[in-house]
Amino acid sequence: MKTIIEPFKIKSVEPIKFTTREQREEILKEAGYNPFMIKAEDVLIDLLTDSGTSAMSARQWAGIMDGDESYAGSKSFFRFESTVKKITGHKYIIPTHQGRAAEKILFSIVGGKGKYIPNNTHFDTTRANIEFTGAEAVDLLNETGKHPEIRADFKGNMDVEALDEFIAKVGKENVPLVMITITNNSGGGQPVSMKNIRDVKEVCKKYDIPLFLDACRFAENAYFIKKREKGYENKPVLEIAQEIFSYADGATMSAKKDALVNIGGFLSMNDENLAMQCRNLLIVTEGFPTYGGLAGRDLEAVAQGLEEVLNEHYLQYRIRSTEYFGEKLISAGIPIIEPPGGHAIYIDAKRFLPHIPPHQYPGQSIVCELYLDGGVRAVEIGSVMFGKYDKDGKLIPPPMELVRLAIPRRVYTQSHIDYVAEVVIEAYKNREKLKGYKITYEAPMLRHFTARFEQI
Ligand code: F0G
């Protein structure tokens, strides 16, 4: 088999800025050793997120020029609506400015005190939007998904038995909907199998509860099904995606991922009454139902992006390039969540730096080293992001200490990825010299964005 290449050629480029190690030492110190506080132009390769960072195609840019900016009934809305309907099969399509706006609207209506929303693993904004209403967000990930070192095909699967037991315990009237996140971002970008989606749907049917998808990375998930699940190897990815959505009564979507745009999202659903309530809230918070917080040109770009993302040469390149990056790290002995997920590589910081305990933030230490050595920006997903304090002010660490290297879509080439792998491998060679950090300032909520650190 020949090398799997980027399925595009480059028409427009954006220079990246090189800095010296001395400059980066100064920049990182100024930023309080928190890469969120570094100016993007001081980053050489930015793997902070795959969200809103995609390179748009020439056709998407053409769509931007062609966007219809009419307040009501814009032509771009109808193109957007028909594309989303083709993929999801859902009756009501409601545009929002990004994923969390869709979550906010949905959970303002179905959430509230005494309610529970199960998911394989809630993403932070989903959890926050649910908990903001007083409801409880519950993670029911299958056991293998919780072990970074176990290789399995569908580590994003929900624990179906646990779901059944959970609904029986809290009462079906207290579970307004069940969610599945595809792919499971917080669990390492791992896919969910069609069988699991079908089995979850059966449980939902038994209790008469709607199933919603958090569909940000639905195309990547559909491609994993094609590659890994028996019976799907010869099916077009569009049909696989259509089957996935056919089991769902609705979805929330951040178009900033698999719709290959810089902003956008939507809510889709089949229930007319729920759609009416969502549209009412949409008008108050986002905008008229045919633009929902977006410009007509954005809707045009989303529609085009949704068509491009289902191209199988694109998906082959996308999934293979993440896997290629993962394989390079694994062959150097670097502990990562295995197998590599769809949109990111997650370094297991506990095994990378066993000499740094969670309360000295091993993930932060790696993130700082990657910036210092190579100008690479990654993000800590461990005790800095999710740590809590007990009543004596002692850190309660989350189960895993991870560093996420998320790969923007169509932005970096194979040599950029080779370079990043070299930087990570270098950090691993020097791991015994890496030191822990302590927090010198933190905000009361979402502290990872603005915290300041000092090396110990
Ligand atoms: N759901 C999942 C699974 C996500 O990964 C995200 C965003 C959202 C919902 C919210 O969408 O940002 O458009 O409001 N994830 C980004 C990330 C921020 O870096 O993983 P949004």
Short mmCIF file of C-alpha atoms and ligand atoms in Angstrom, two decimals:
data_model
loop_
_atom_site.label_atom_id
_atom_site.label_comp_id
_atom_site.label_asym_id
_atom_site.label_seq_id
_atom_site.Cartn_x
_atom_site.Cartn_y
_atom_site.Cartn_z
CA MET A 1 0.00 0.00 0.00
CA LYS A 2 1.26 3.47 -0.89
CA THR A 3 1.54 6.40 1.57
CA ILE A 4 -1.82 7.92 2.44
CA ILE A 5 -1.43 11.54 1.39
CA GLU A 6 -3.21 14.79 2.24
CA PRO A 7 -6.18 14.74 -0.17
CA PHE A 8 -5.78 18.41 -1.11
CA LYS A 9 -3.24 20.85 -2.49
CA ILE A 10 -2.53 24.17 -0.84
CA LYS A 11 -3.81 27.37 -2.42
CA SER A 12 -3.35 29.85 0.40
CA VAL A 13 -0.84 29.76 3.24
CA GLU A 14 -0.40 31.42 6.62
CA PRO A 15 3.20 31.81 7.86
CA ILE A 16 4.01 30.52 11.35
CA LYS A 17 6.45 32.38 13.58
CA PHE A 18 9.69 30.82 14.77
CA THR A 19 11.06 31.83 18.17
CA THR A 20 14.25 30.89 20.03
CA ARG A 21 14.28 28.87 23.23
CA GLU A 22 15.35 32.00 25.16
CA GLN A 23 12.36 33.91 23.77
CA ARG A 24 10.01 31.06 24.68
CA GLU A 25 11.38 30.94 28.23
CA GLU A 26 10.49 34.61 28.57
CA ILE A 27 7.06 34.19 26.91
CA LEU A 28 6.13 31.21 29.10
CA LYS A 29 7.25 33.00 32.26
CA GLU A 30 5.13 36.03 31.29
CA ALA A 31 2.18 33.66 30.70
CA GLY A 32 2.49 32.28 34.24
CA TYR A 33 3.49 28.89 32.78
CA ASN A 34 -0.03 28.55 31.39
CA PRO A 35 -0.16 28.02 27.61
CA PHE A 36 -3.75 29.36 27.49
CA MET A 37 -2.19 32.73 28.31
CA ILE A 38 0.34 32.67 25.45
CA LYS A 39 -0.45 34.78 22.37
CA ALA A 40 -1.29 32.47 19.45
CA GLU A 41 1.29 34.19 17.24
CA ASP A 42 4.01 33.05 19.65
CA VAL A 43 3.06 29.41 19.05
CA LEU A 44 4.72 27.47 16.23
CA ILE A 45 2.34 24.49 16.09
CA ASP A 46 -0.95 24.91 17.90
CA LEU A 47 -2.58 21.68 19.06
CA LEU A 48 -4.73 23.29 21.76
CA THR A 49 -7.93 22.22 20.03
CA ASP A 50 -9.44 20.80 16.85
CA SER A 51 -12.46 23.08 17.37
CA GLY A 52 -12.99 26.02 15.04
CA THR A 53 -9.45 25.61 13.75
CA SER A 54 -10.15 23.79 10.46
CA ALA A 55 -8.83 25.09 7.16
CA MET A 56 -11.81 25.79 4.92
CA SER A 57 -11.80 24.69 1.30
CA ALA A 58 -11.92 26.98 -1.73
CA ARG A 59 -15.58 25.92 -2.15
CA GLN A 60 -16.36 26.90 1.43
CA TRP A 61 -14.75 30.30 0.89
CA ALA A 62 -16.75 30.66 -2.31
CA GLY A 63 -19.85 29.88 -0.21
CA ILE A 64 -18.85 32.69 2.16
CA MET A 65 -19.06 35.14 -0.76
CA ASP A 66 -22.28 33.57 -1.93
CA GLY A 67 -24.02 33.66 1.48
CA ASP A 68 -27.50 35.18 1.54
CA GLU A 69 -27.75 37.61 4.44
CA SER A 70 -31.54 38.00 4.43
CA TYR A 71 -32.93 38.16 7.95
CA ALA A 72 -35.71 35.66 7.25
CA GLY A 73 -35.87 32.77 4.81
CA SER A 74 -32.30 33.10 3.53
CA LYS A 75 -31.34 30.80 0.65
CA SER A 76 -28.25 29.76 2.65
CA PHE A 77 -30.50 28.53 5.48
CA PHE A 78 -32.39 26.24 3.12
CA ARG A 79 -29.16 24.79 1.77
CA PHE A 80 -27.94 24.25 5.34
CA GLU A 81 -31.25 22.73 6.41
CA SER A 82 -31.46 20.31 3.51
CA THR A 83 -27.86 19.13 4.03
CA VAL A 84 -28.39 18.52 7.75
CA LYS A 85 -31.70 16.77 7.01
CA LYS A 86 -30.02 14.53 4.43
CA ILE A 87 -27.48 13.34 7.02
CA THR A 88 -29.62 13.21 10.19
CA GLY A 89 -33.05 12.46 8.76
CA HIS A 90 -34.41 14.67 11.55
CA LYS A 91 -37.47 16.83 10.92
CA TYR A 92 -36.55 20.06 12.70
CA ILE A 93 -33.17 21.73 12.17
CA ILE A 94 -32.28 24.71 14.34
CA PRO A 95 -29.04 26.61 13.69
CA THR A 96 -27.01 27.88 16.68
CA HIS A 97 -23.73 29.77 16.84
CA GLN A 98 -21.86 26.78 18.33
CA GLY A 99 -22.36 23.51 20.19
CA ARG A 100 -22.82 24.87 23.68
CA ALA A 101 -25.58 27.22 22.49
CA ALA A 102 -27.50 24.16 21.29
CA GLU A 103 -26.86 22.49 24.67
CA LYS A 104 -27.97 25.58 26.56
CA ILE A 105 -31.29 25.72 24.70
CA LEU A 106 -31.99 21.99 24.93
CA PHE A 107 -31.21 21.63 28.64
CA SER A 108 -32.98 24.85 29.63
CA ILE A 109 -36.10 23.06 28.41
CA VAL A 110 -35.61 19.43 29.48
CA GLY A 111 -33.26 19.92 32.48
CA GLY A 112 -34.00 21.12 36.01
CA LYS A 113 -33.64 19.92 39.58
CA GLY A 114 -34.27 16.23 40.12
CA LYS A 115 -33.49 15.30 36.49
CA TYR A 116 -30.62 13.08 35.31
CA ILE A 117 -28.92 13.03 31.90
CA PRO A 118 -26.82 9.91 31.22
CA ASN A 119 -24.06 9.95 28.57
CA ASN A 120 -21.04 7.81 27.73
CA THR A 121 -18.95 10.79 28.89
CA HIS A 122 -20.26 14.33 29.00
CA PHE A 123 -18.04 16.99 27.48
CA ASP A 124 -17.39 19.86 29.96
CA THR A 125 -19.79 22.35 28.33
CA THR A 126 -22.56 19.73 28.17
CA ARG A 127 -22.05 18.87 31.82
CA ALA A 128 -21.96 22.58 32.73
CA ASN A 129 -25.16 23.35 30.80
CA ILE A 130 -26.96 20.42 32.46
CA GLU A 131 -25.73 21.24 35.96
CA PHE A 132 -26.54 24.92 35.49
CA THR A 133 -30.24 23.94 35.33
CA GLY A 134 -29.92 21.93 38.57
CA ALA A 135 -30.01 18.55 36.77
CA GLU A 136 -27.31 15.92 37.17
CA ALA A 137 -24.95 14.85 34.35
CA VAL A 138 -24.07 11.15 34.69
CA ASP A 139 -21.21 9.34 32.90
CA LEU A 140 -21.80 5.66 32.12
CA LEU A 141 -18.69 4.71 30.10
CA ASN A 142 -17.94 1.01 29.55
CA GLU A 143 -15.10 -0.41 31.66
CA THR A 144 -12.43 -0.75 28.92
CA GLY A 145 -12.87 2.94 28.07
CA LYS A 146 -11.50 3.79 31.50
CA HIS A 147 -8.12 2.07 30.95
CA PRO A 148 -5.66 4.04 28.76
CA GLU A 149 -3.43 1.03 28.12
CA ILE A 150 -6.12 -1.43 26.92
CA ARG A 151 -6.51 -1.53 23.12
CA ALA A 152 -10.09 -2.05 21.96
CA ASP A 153 -12.07 -0.99 18.91
CA PHE A 154 -14.90 0.94 20.55
CA LYS A 155 -13.70 2.37 23.83
CA GLY A 156 -16.32 5.13 23.62
CA ASN A 157 -19.22 2.68 24.14
CA MET A 158 -21.77 3.28 26.82
CA ASP A 159 -22.26 0.64 29.52
CA VAL A 160 -25.72 -0.51 28.42
CA GLU A 161 -26.47 -2.58 31.52
CA ALA A 162 -25.47 0.29 33.78
CA LEU A 163 -27.80 2.55 31.80
CA ASP A 164 -30.73 0.17 32.24
CA GLU A 165 -30.06 -0.16 35.98
CA PHE A 166 -29.61 3.57 36.35
CA ILE A 167 -32.94 4.45 34.73
CA ALA A 168 -34.71 1.77 36.79
CA LYS A 169 -33.15 3.23 39.95
CA VAL A 170 -33.90 6.94 39.44
CA GLY A 171 -37.19 6.47 37.58
CA LYS A 172 -37.79 7.01 33.87
CA GLU A 173 -39.82 10.17 34.58
CA ASN A 174 -36.58 11.76 35.88
CA VAL A 175 -34.55 11.00 32.74
CA PRO A 176 -35.73 13.43 30.04
CA LEU A 177 -33.22 12.08 27.52
CA VAL A 178 -30.16 9.88 27.12
CA MET A 179 -27.10 11.17 25.24
CA ILE A 180 -24.22 9.51 23.41
CA THR A 181 -21.16 11.56 22.48
CA ILE A 182 -19.56 10.52 19.17
CA THR A 183 -16.63 10.28 19.27
CA ASN A 184 -16.10 10.36 23.03
CA ASN A 185 -13.88 13.44 23.33
CA SER A 186 -13.33 13.38 27.11
CA GLY A 187 -12.50 9.66 26.96
CA GLY A 188 -9.72 10.04 24.37
CA GLY A 189 -11.60 10.63 21.09
CA GLN A 190 -12.68 6.98 21.08
CA PRO A 191 -15.52 5.80 18.82
CA VAL A 192 -18.88 4.24 19.69
CA SER A 193 -20.01 1.16 17.73
CA MET A 194 -23.27 0.95 15.77
CA LYS A 195 -24.23 -2.03 17.93
CA ASN A 196 -23.78 0.04 21.07
CA ILE A 197 -25.91 2.87 19.66
CA ARG A 198 -28.59 0.31 18.73
CA ASP A 199 -28.43 -1.32 22.20
CA VAL A 200 -28.70 2.05 23.95
CA LYS A 201 -31.68 2.86 21.73
CA GLU A 202 -33.36 -0.41 22.83
CA VAL A 203 -33.01 0.60 26.49
CA CYS A 204 -34.38 4.07 25.65
CA LYS A 205 -37.35 2.46 23.86
CA LYS A 206 -38.06 0.19 26.82
CA TYR A 207 -38.43 3.25 29.07
CA ASP A 208 -39.85 5.54 26.37
CA ILE A 209 -36.98 8.05 26.66
CA PRO A 210 -35.59 9.95 23.65
CA LEU A 211 -31.97 9.38 22.56
CA PHE A 212 -29.89 12.42 21.57
CA LEU A 213 -26.41 12.43 20.03
CA ASP A 214 -23.65 14.90 20.80
CA ALA A 215 -22.61 14.64 17.17
CA CYS A 216 -19.56 16.97 16.92
CA ARG A 217 -17.34 14.26 15.43
CA PHE A 218 -19.99 12.04 13.80
CA ALA A 219 -18.09 11.60 10.51
CA GLU A 220 -14.92 10.41 12.26
CA ASN A 221 -17.07 8.00 14.31
CA ALA A 222 -18.80 6.73 11.15
CA TYR A 223 -15.42 6.08 9.53
CA PHE A 224 -14.22 4.07 12.55
CA ILE A 225 -17.39 1.96 12.22
CA LYS A 226 -16.57 1.35 8.56
CA LYS A 227 -13.04 0.25 9.42
CA ARG A 228 -13.74 -1.74 12.58
CA GLU A 229 -17.31 -3.06 12.70
CA LYS A 230 -18.34 -6.17 10.79
CA GLY A 231 -20.89 -5.58 8.05
CA TYR A 232 -19.96 -1.95 7.42
CA GLU A 233 -16.72 -2.34 5.45
CA ASN A 234 -18.38 -1.74 2.08
CA LYS A 235 -20.95 0.85 3.10
CA PRO A 236 -20.51 4.50 2.10
CA VAL A 237 -19.78 6.63 5.19
CA LEU A 238 -22.82 8.80 4.44
CA GLU A 239 -25.05 5.74 4.81
CA ILE A 240 -23.30 4.77 8.04
CA ALA A 241 -23.86 8.29 9.38
CA GLN A 242 -27.51 8.14 8.30
CA GLU A 243 -27.93 4.85 10.16
CA ILE A 244 -26.33 6.31 13.30
CA PHE A 245 -28.74 9.28 13.26
CA SER A 246 -31.71 7.02 12.49
CA TYR A 247 -31.50 5.63 16.03
CA ALA A 248 -31.49 9.13 17.53
CA ASP A 249 -34.48 11.35 18.22
CA GLY A 250 -32.30 14.42 18.09
CA ALA A 251 -28.76 15.80 18.21
CA THR A 252 -26.63 18.70 19.35
CA MET A 253 -23.76 19.60 17.05
CA SER A 254 -20.73 21.83 17.20
CA ALA A 255 -20.04 22.47 13.51
CA LYS A 256 -16.59 23.69 14.61
CA LYS A 257 -15.41 20.08 14.42
CA ASP A 258 -16.78 17.81 11.69
CA ALA A 259 -18.45 20.54 9.63
CA LEU A 260 -14.97 21.96 8.93
CA VAL A 261 -15.85 25.55 9.83
CA ASN A 262 -14.59 28.16 12.27
CA ILE A 263 -17.98 28.84 13.86
CA GLY A 264 -21.42 27.22 13.84
CA GLY A 265 -23.64 24.52 15.27
CA PHE A 266 -27.17 23.18 15.36
CA LEU A 267 -29.90 21.30 17.16
CA SER A 268 -31.89 18.67 15.30
CA MET A 269 -34.93 16.72 16.48
CA ASN A 270 -38.13 14.94 15.49
CA ASP A 271 -40.44 16.14 18.26
CA GLU A 272 -42.53 19.05 17.04
CA ASN A 273 -43.45 20.37 20.47
CA LEU A 274 -39.83 20.31 21.68
CA ALA A 275 -38.72 22.03 18.46
CA MET A 276 -41.27 24.78 19.03
CA GLN A 277 -39.95 25.37 22.56
CA CYS A 278 -36.34 25.36 21.32
CA ARG A 279 -37.15 27.89 18.60
CA ASN A 280 -38.81 30.17 21.15
CA LEU A 281 -35.67 30.17 23.25
CA LEU A 282 -33.53 30.50 20.12
CA ILE A 283 -35.27 33.74 19.21
CA VAL A 284 -34.55 35.15 22.68
CA THR A 285 -30.90 34.10 22.87
CA GLU A 286 -29.51 33.42 19.38
CA GLY A 287 -31.66 34.87 16.61
CA PHE A 288 -34.44 34.17 14.14
CA PRO A 289 -34.91 30.43 13.33
CA THR A 290 -33.43 30.76 9.83
CA TYR A 291 -30.06 32.08 11.03
CA GLY A 292 -29.79 31.31 14.76
CA GLY A 293 -26.76 33.37 15.77
CA LEU A 294 -24.91 32.89 12.48
CA ALA A 295 -24.48 34.91 9.32
CA GLY A 296 -25.96 33.48 6.12
CA ARG A 297 -22.40 32.93 4.86
CA ASP A 298 -21.62 30.74 7.88
CA LEU A 299 -24.61 28.51 7.10
CA GLU A 300 -23.33 28.18 3.55
CA ALA A 301 -19.86 27.14 4.79
CA VAL A 302 -21.36 24.59 7.22
CA ALA A 303 -23.46 23.02 4.46
CA GLN A 304 -20.42 22.71 2.19
CA GLY A 305 -18.23 21.42 5.03
CA LEU A 306 -20.74 18.70 5.92
CA GLU A 307 -20.53 17.43 2.36
CA GLU A 308 -16.73 17.49 2.29
CA VAL A 309 -16.27 15.77 5.65
CA LEU A 310 -17.99 12.62 4.38
CA ASN A 311 -15.50 12.25 1.53
CA GLU A 312 -13.76 8.95 2.20
CA HIS A 313 -10.33 10.08 1.00
CA TYR A 314 -10.59 12.89 3.51
CA LEU A 315 -11.62 10.58 6.36
CA GLN A 316 -8.97 8.01 5.49
CA TYR A 317 -6.32 10.74 5.65
CA ARG A 318 -7.78 12.24 8.81
CA ILE A 319 -7.95 9.04 10.85
CA ARG A 320 -4.67 7.70 9.45
CA SER A 321 -2.75 10.89 10.23
CA THR A 322 -3.82 10.79 13.87
CA GLU A 323 -2.91 7.11 14.01
CA TYR A 324 0.47 7.80 12.35
CA PHE A 325 1.27 10.39 15.01
CA GLY A 326 0.20 7.95 17.77
CA GLU A 327 2.31 5.14 16.31
CA LYS A 328 5.42 7.34 16.30
CA LEU A 329 4.97 8.07 20.00
CA ILE A 330 4.15 4.46 20.90
CA SER A 331 7.25 3.19 19.09
CA ALA A 332 9.36 5.57 21.20
CA GLY A 333 7.82 4.01 24.33
CA ILE A 334 5.65 7.03 25.16
CA PRO A 335 2.50 6.14 27.13
CA ILE A 336 -0.64 7.37 25.34
CA ILE A 337 -4.30 6.38 25.35
CA GLU A 338 -4.45 3.40 23.01
CA PRO A 339 -5.48 3.02 20.30
CA PRO A 340 -5.17 6.61 19.02
CA GLY A 341 -8.56 8.35 18.78
CA GLY A 342 -9.97 10.36 15.89
CA HIS A 343 -9.06 13.95 16.57
CA ALA A 344 -6.28 13.89 19.13
CA ILE A 345 -3.50 12.01 20.88
CA TYR A 346 -3.70 11.88 24.66
CA ILE A 347 -0.44 11.42 26.56
CA ASP A 348 -0.79 9.57 29.87
CA ALA A 349 1.13 11.99 32.10
CA LYS A 350 1.02 9.68 35.14
CA ARG A 351 3.09 7.07 33.34
CA PHE A 352 5.21 9.67 31.47
CA LEU A 353 6.28 11.40 34.72
CA PRO A 354 5.82 8.88 37.56
CA HIS A 355 8.05 11.00 39.83
CA ILE A 356 5.65 13.98 39.76
CA PRO A 357 2.55 13.43 41.94
CA PRO A 358 -0.89 14.76 40.82
CA HIS A 359 -0.74 17.71 43.23
CA GLN A 360 2.37 18.90 41.36
CA TYR A 361 0.55 18.69 38.03
CA PRO A 362 2.54 16.30 35.79
CA GLY A 363 0.41 17.21 32.74
CA GLN A 364 1.25 20.89 33.16
CA SER A 365 4.93 20.00 33.32
CA ILE A 366 4.73 18.21 29.96
CA VAL A 367 2.70 21.00 28.37
CA CYS A 368 5.32 23.58 29.45
CA GLU A 369 8.21 21.44 28.20
CA LEU A 370 6.60 20.97 24.75
CA TYR A 371 6.30 24.73 24.41
CA LEU A 372 9.79 25.46 25.71
CA ASP A 373 11.51 22.88 23.57
CA GLY A 374 9.51 23.18 20.36
CA GLY A 375 6.96 26.00 20.46
CA VAL A 376 4.19 23.37 20.46
CA ARG A 377 0.99 24.17 22.35
CA ALA A 378 -0.98 21.32 23.96
CA VAL A 379 -3.48 21.25 26.79
CA GLU A 380 -3.49 19.62 30.23
CA ILE A 381 -6.57 17.51 30.96
CA GLY A 382 -5.96 16.40 34.51
CA SER A 383 -5.69 17.91 37.96
CA VAL A 384 -5.36 21.48 36.67
CA MET A 385 -8.55 21.24 34.61
CA PHE A 386 -10.66 18.94 36.79
CA GLY A 387 -9.00 18.92 40.23
CA LYS A 388 -11.19 19.81 43.20
CA TYR A 389 -10.30 20.59 46.81
CA ASP A 390 -11.55 18.81 49.93
CA LYS A 391 -12.61 20.78 53.01
CA ASP A 392 -8.98 21.00 54.19
CA GLY A 393 -7.86 22.43 50.86
CA LYS A 394 -6.21 19.17 49.76
CA LEU A 395 -6.37 18.38 46.03
CA ILE A 396 -8.81 15.67 44.93
CA PRO A 397 -7.32 14.61 41.59
CA PRO A 398 -9.45 13.22 38.71
CA PRO A 399 -8.81 9.56 37.71
CA MET A 400 -6.47 10.44 34.82
CA GLU A 401 -3.67 12.95 34.23
CA LEU A 402 -3.61 13.57 30.46
CA VAL A 403 -2.11 15.94 27.92
CA ARG A 404 -4.16 16.38 24.75
CA LEU A 405 -2.56 17.11 21.39
CA ALA A 406 -5.60 17.89 19.23
CA ILE A 407 -5.13 17.99 15.49
CA PRO A 408 -6.84 20.79 13.54
CA ARG A 409 -8.45 19.52 10.34
CA ARG A 410 -6.54 20.04 7.03
CA VAL A 411 -4.13 22.51 8.70
CA TYR A 412 -0.85 20.72 9.34
CA THR A 413 1.06 18.42 7.00
CA GLN A 414 2.92 15.21 7.78
CA SER A 415 6.19 17.06 8.37
CA HIS A 416 4.54 19.27 11.00
CA ILE A 417 3.38 16.09 12.73
CA ASP A 418 6.86 14.53 12.44
CA TYR A 419 8.26 17.65 14.08
CA VAL A 420 5.76 17.50 16.96
CA ALA A 421 6.58 13.81 17.49
CA GLU A 422 10.28 14.74 17.71
CA VAL A 423 9.49 17.37 20.34
CA VAL A 424 7.45 14.91 22.43
CA ILE A 425 10.13 12.21 22.12
CA GLU A 426 12.81 14.70 23.22
CA ALA A 427 10.71 15.62 26.27
CA TYR A 428 10.35 11.94 27.07
CA LYS A 429 14.14 11.44 26.89
CA ASN A 430 14.56 14.30 29.36
CA ARG A 431 11.65 13.24 31.56
CA GLU A 432 13.73 12.69 34.70
CA LYS A 433 14.78 16.34 34.61
CA LEU A 434 11.21 17.67 34.37
CA LYS A 435 9.83 19.28 37.50
CA GLY A 436 6.39 19.74 39.00
CA TYR A 437 4.47 23.00 39.28
CA LYS A 438 2.45 24.78 41.94
CA ILE A 439 -0.48 27.14 41.38
CA THR A 440 0.13 30.73 42.49
CA TYR A 441 -3.19 32.18 41.28
CA GLU A 442 -6.51 30.59 40.38
CA ALA A 443 -10.04 31.75 39.57
CA PRO A 444 -12.93 30.17 41.52
CA MET A 445 -14.34 28.50 38.34
CA LEU A 446 -12.72 27.01 35.22
CA ARG A 447 -9.33 27.80 36.71
CA HIS A 448 -7.30 26.17 33.92
CA PHE A 449 -7.92 29.10 31.56
CA THR A 450 -6.32 31.77 33.74
CA ALA A 451 -4.31 30.01 36.47
CA ARG A 452 -0.69 31.04 37.03
CA PHE A 453 2.04 28.60 38.01
CA GLU A 454 5.59 28.42 39.35
CA GLN A 455 8.02 25.59 38.86
CA ILE A 456 8.83 23.62 42.03
N1 F0G B 1 -19.40 18.47 22.76
C1 F0G B 1 -18.17 17.98 22.53
C2 F0G B 1 -17.94 16.50 22.50
C3 F0G B 1 -17.09 18.88 22.32
O1 F0G B 1 -15.87 18.39 22.10
C4 F0G B 1 -17.34 20.27 22.36
C5 F0G B 1 -16.24 21.22 22.19
C6 F0G B 1 -18.65 20.72 22.57
C7 F0G B 1 -19.66 19.78 22.77
C8 F0G B 1 -18.99 22.19 22.63
O2 F0G B 1 -18.97 22.76 21.37
O3 F0G B 1 -17.17 24.50 21.54
O4 F0G B 1 -18.88 24.55 19.72
O5 F0G B 1 -19.52 25.10 22.03
N2 F0G B 1 -15.01 20.90 22.27
C9 F0G B 1 -13.85 21.75 22.08
C10 F0G B 1 -12.59 20.99 22.41
C11 F0G B 1 -13.93 23.07 22.77
O6 F0G B 1 -11.50 21.62 22.42
O7 F0G B 1 -12.64 19.78 22.60
P1 F0G B 1 -18.60 24.32 21.16
#
